[in-house]
Amino acid sequence: MLFSILIAHYNNARFLQTAIDSVLCQTYTNWEIILVDDGSTDHFETILENYKGDGRINVFRNEKNYGCGYTKRKCTELASGELMAFLDPDDKLHPKAIAVMTEAHTKYPVHSIVHSTHYICDENLGIKRVSDYVKPLPLHTPYLMVSDGRIHHFASFKSSCYKKTNGISGEIRKAVDQDLYYKLEETGPVLFVNEALYYYRLHEGSISNFGKELETSIIHYSIIREACKRRIKKLKSGENPKEDWVRKYRSRYFKMSIFYWSRKRNWLYTLYYLFLFPFNGGLRNIISYLQKIPSEGKVLLRKTFVTDYEIR
């Protein structure tokens, strides 16, 4: 079974060799690398000279910088594997990563996504800790209903499931993986493997350290809203619409709309959705929220309307 490692690269030459070498060191050997460069201006081509003789490493270039969504979508379109997974060019894989994922996908043929947990590392890939937010989904709860980053690196998926979706959106530049996970979840169950199979590097050039979380959260909330509308439409078009799930997704849509518009500082729309939320399944949620205010006060309000909420 061919496994495609997808690398969307942009100006990460100083880390790229480590990422590629971690694939070369895999215990599972039936793999290919699809690397698409998104108009880099660094010396990444010098790094790639070291791998010219390896036919498993396939390099493509965008004619200009199109962004993360476009580049990741192109990676999937160029891949030949029955299984696929993204490897960020500044991270690396555990030697058993592909083997563990392939075995799990073989054992669970109906699952669309199989994901593990990961190590959070410093700039030199020194391990700081194992991620504390990557975990299995609650029983009978879709990922769209939690949206808390628990599906994360190392996340692999079946090509057959991906082809049932409309694919990664080429227009979005952030929260691209979340868009992918919501779409894949609509084609099959999600399986969690409780092993750290990925090394996630934190460094100065990463999104995590540069205050771009607000922009990312706005895009993520927009993605969630679109996913809710997509699922509601699909449920309503079926012969036996599941009204309970229609209500749940509608409530989710209104809740995310509150966060979306508050992040954009549009208080008129924020109040509009806040007013409608109780009439769309949100009354219990609001009561629970109000009960927390006496103990959490400004911290809770800041978390809700200023900093990130449900985003990791």
C-alpha positions in Angstrom: 0.0 0.0 0.0 1.6 3.3 -1.2 1.7 6.0 1.4 2.0 9.6 0.2 3.8 12.1 2.5 2.7 15.6 1.4 4.9 18.5 2.1 3.7 22.1 1.3 6.9 24.1 1.5 7.4 27.8 1.8 10.8 29.3 3.0 11.7 26.5 5.4 15.0 25.5 3.8 16.8 25.4 7.1 14.6 22.7 8.4 13.6 20.8 5.2 16.5 18.3 5.3 15.4 17.1 8.7 11.9 16.6 7.5 12.8 14.6 4.4 15.4 12.5 6.3 12.8 11.5 8.8 10.8 10.0 5.9 13.9 8.2 4.6 14.3 6.7 8.0 10.9 5.1 8.1 10.6 1.4 8.9 7.8 1.2 6.3 9.4 1.7 2.9 6.5 1.8 0.4 6.1 5.6 0.4 6.5 8.7 -1.8 7.1 12.3 -1.0 5.1 14.9 -2.9 6.7 18.3 -2.2 5.1 21.4 -3.6 7.0 24.7 -3.1 4.9 27.8 -2.9 7.2 30.4 -4.4 10.0 30.2 -1.8 12.8 32.8 -1.9 15.3 30.8 0.2 17.9 28.2 -0.7 15.6 25.1 -0.6 16.7 23.9 -4.0 20.2 23.5 -2.7 18.8 21.2 0.0 16.9 19.2 -2.6 20.1 18.6 -4.6 21.0 15.9 -2.0 17.9 13.8 -3.1 18.1 14.1 -6.8 18.7 10.4 -7.4 15.7 9.2 -5.3 12.7 8.6 -7.5 10.4 8.5 -4.5 10.9 12.2 -3.9 8.8 14.3 -6.3 9.2 18.1 -6.3 6.8 20.6 -7.9 6.8 24.4 -7.9 4.0 27.0 -8.0 4.7 29.8 -10.4 4.0 32.3 -7.5 3.0 32.3 -3.9 -0.6 31.1 -3.7 -0.9 30.2 -0.1 -1.3 27.2 2.1 -4.7 26.0 0.9 -3.8 26.1 -2.7 -0.5 24.3 -2.2 -1.9 21.6 0.0 -4.7 21.0 -2.4 -2.1 20.6 -5.2 -0.2 18.1 -3.0 -3.3 15.9 -2.8 -3.9 16.2 -6.6 -0.4 15.1 -7.4 -0.3 12.2 -4.9 -0.6 8.5 -6.0 -0.9 6.8 -2.6 -3.9 5.0 -1.2 -3.0 6.7 2.1 -1.9 10.3 2.6 -0.7 12.6 5.3 0.9 16.0 5.6 4.3 16.6 7.1 5.1 20.3 7.7 8.6 21.1 6.4 9.8 22.3 9.8 8.8 19.1 11.6 9.8 15.5 11.5 8.3 12.0 11.8 8.9 9.2 14.3 10.6 6.3 12.4 7.4 4.1 13.0 4.9 6.8 11.9 4.0 5.5 8.5 4.1 1.8 9.6 1.7 2.5 12.5 -0.7 4.5 10.3 -0.7 1.9 7.5 -1.4 -0.9 9.9 -4.3 1.0 11.5 -5.9 1.9 8.2 -5.6 -1.7 7.1 -7.3 -2.9 10.3 -10.0 -0.3 10.1 -11.0 0.0 6.4 -14.0 2.2 6.9 -12.2 4.9 8.9 -11.4 8.1 7.0 -8.9 9.5 9.4 -6.3 7.9 11.6 -4.4 10.2 13.8 -1.8 10.0 16.6 -0.6 12.5 19.2 2.8 14.3 18.9 5.7 15.7 20.7 5.9 19.5 21.2 9.5 20.5 20.7 11.7 23.5 20.9 13.5 25.0 17.9 16.1 22.3 17.9 13.5 19.5 18.2 14.3 19.0 21.8 11.1 17.4 23.3 9.3 19.7 25.7 6.2 17.5 26.3 3.6 15.3 24.6 0.7 17.3 23.4 -2.1 17.5 26.0 -4.9 18.4 23.7 -4.7 15.6 21.0 -7.1 12.9 22.1 -9.9 10.6 20.9 -13.3 12.1 20.2 -16.0 11.7 22.8 -18.4 8.8 22.1 -21.0 9.6 19.4 -19.6 13.2 19.0 -18.4 14.5 15.7 -15.2 16.5 15.6 -17.2 19.4 14.3 -19.1 19.6 17.6 -15.8 20.1 19.6 -13.4 21.8 17.1 -10.7 21.9 19.8 -7.7 20.7 17.9 -7.8 17.2 19.2 -7.3 15.9 15.6 -3.8 17.0 14.9 -0.4 15.6 13.9 0.2 13.0 12.8 -3.1 12.8 10.8 -3.4 10.4 7.9 -6.4 9.7 5.6 -7.5 7.4 2.9 -7.4 8.8 -0.7 -10.7 7.1 -1.4 -12.4 9.1 1.3 -10.7 12.3 0.3 -12.0 11.9 -3.3 -15.6 11.8 -1.9 -15.2 15.4 -0.7 -14.7 18.6 -2.7 -11.2 18.7 -1.4 -9.1 21.2 0.5 -10.3 24.8 -0.3 -7.6 26.5 -2.4 -8.7 29.9 -1.2 -8.0 29.6 2.5 -4.5 30.4 3.9 -4.9 29.3 7.5 -6.8 26.5 9.4 -6.4 24.4 6.3 -6.1 21.2 8.1 -9.2 21.8 10.1 -11.2 22.3 6.9 -9.8 19.0 5.7 -10.7 17.1 8.9 -14.3 18.3 8.9 -14.7 17.2 5.3 -13.1 13.8 5.8 -15.1 13.2 8.9 -18.2 13.3 6.7 -16.9 10.2 4.8 -16.1 7.9 7.7 -15.2 7.5 11.4 -12.1 8.9 13.0 -9.6 6.7 14.9 -7.1 7.9 17.5 -3.8 6.0 18.0 -2.3 6.9 21.4 1.3 7.2 20.3 3.5 10.2 19.7 4.5 9.8 16.1 5.4 13.3 15.1 7.8 16.0 16.3 6.1 19.5 16.2 8.7 22.2 16.2 8.1 25.7 17.8 10.3 28.4 16.4 10.3 32.1 15.6 8.9 31.6 12.1 6.0 29.5 13.2 2.4 30.7 13.5 2.3 29.7 17.1 4.8 32.5 18.1 3.8 35.4 15.9 0.4 36.5 17.1 -1.5 35.3 14.1 -3.9 33.2 16.2 -6.7 35.8 15.9 -6.6 35.7 12.1 -6.5 31.9 12.2 -9.4 31.7 14.6 -11.6 33.9 12.4 -10.9 31.7 9.4 -11.5 28.6 11.5 -14.9 29.8 12.7 -15.8 30.6 9.1 -14.9 27.0 8.1 -17.0 25.6 11.0 -20.0 27.7 9.9 -19.7 26.4 6.3 -19.3 22.8 7.6 -22.5 23.2 9.7 -24.4 24.5 6.7 -23.1 21.7 4.5 -24.1 19.0 7.0 -27.6 20.5 7.6 -28.2 20.6 3.9 -27.2 17.0 3.5 -29.3 15.9 6.4 -32.3 17.7 5.1 -31.9 16.2 1.6 -32.0 12.6 2.9 -35.1 10.4 2.9 -35.2 10.3 6.7 -33.8 13.6 8.0 -32.2 13.3 11.4 -33.9 16.3 13.0 -31.9 16.0 16.3 -28.6 16.4 14.4 -30.1 19.2 12.3 -30.8 21.1 15.5 -27.4 20.3 16.9 -25.6 21.6 13.8 -27.9 24.7 13.7 -27.0 25.5 17.3 -23.3 25.0 16.5 -23.6 27.4 13.6 -25.2 30.1 15.7 -22.6 29.7 18.5 -19.7 29.8 16.1 -21.3 32.9 14.4 -21.1 34.7 17.8 -17.4 33.9 18.1 -16.8 34.7 14.4 -18.3 38.2 14.5 -16.9 39.1 17.9 -13.4 38.3 16.6 -14.1 40.6 13.6 -15.2 43.3 16.1 -18.6 43.5 14.4 -20.7 43.9 17.6 -24.0 44.4 15.7 -23.8 40.9 14.1 -22.4 39.5 17.4 -25.5 40.8 19.3 -27.8 39.5 16.4 -26.5 35.9 16.7 -26.3 36.2 20.5 -30.0 37.1 20.5 -31.0 34.3 18.2 -28.8 31.6 19.8 -31.2 30.7 22.7 -34.0 30.1 20.1 -31.7 27.8 18.1 -30.7 25.3 20.8 -28.3 27.5 22.7 -30.4 28.2 25.9 -28.7 25.5 28.0 -25.3 26.6 26.8 -26.0 30.2 27.7 -27.3 29.2 31.2 -24.1 27.2 31.8 -22.0 30.1 30.6 -23.7 32.6 32.9 -23.2 30.3 35.9 -19.5 30.5 35.3 -19.3 34.3 35.3 -19.3 34.9 39.1 -16.2 32.6 39.5 -14.4 33.4 36.3 -15.6 36.9 35.5 -13.3 38.9 33.2 -11.1 35.9 32.4 -14.1 34.1 30.9 -15.3 37.1 28.9 -11.8 37.7 27.6 -11.5 34.1 26.6 -14.8 34.3 24.8 -14.6 37.6 22.9 -10.9 38.5 22.8 -8.5 35.5 22.8 -8.9 32.1 21.2 -11.7 29.8 22.2 -11.9 26.2 21.1 -8.9 26.7 18.9 -5.5 25.1 19.6 
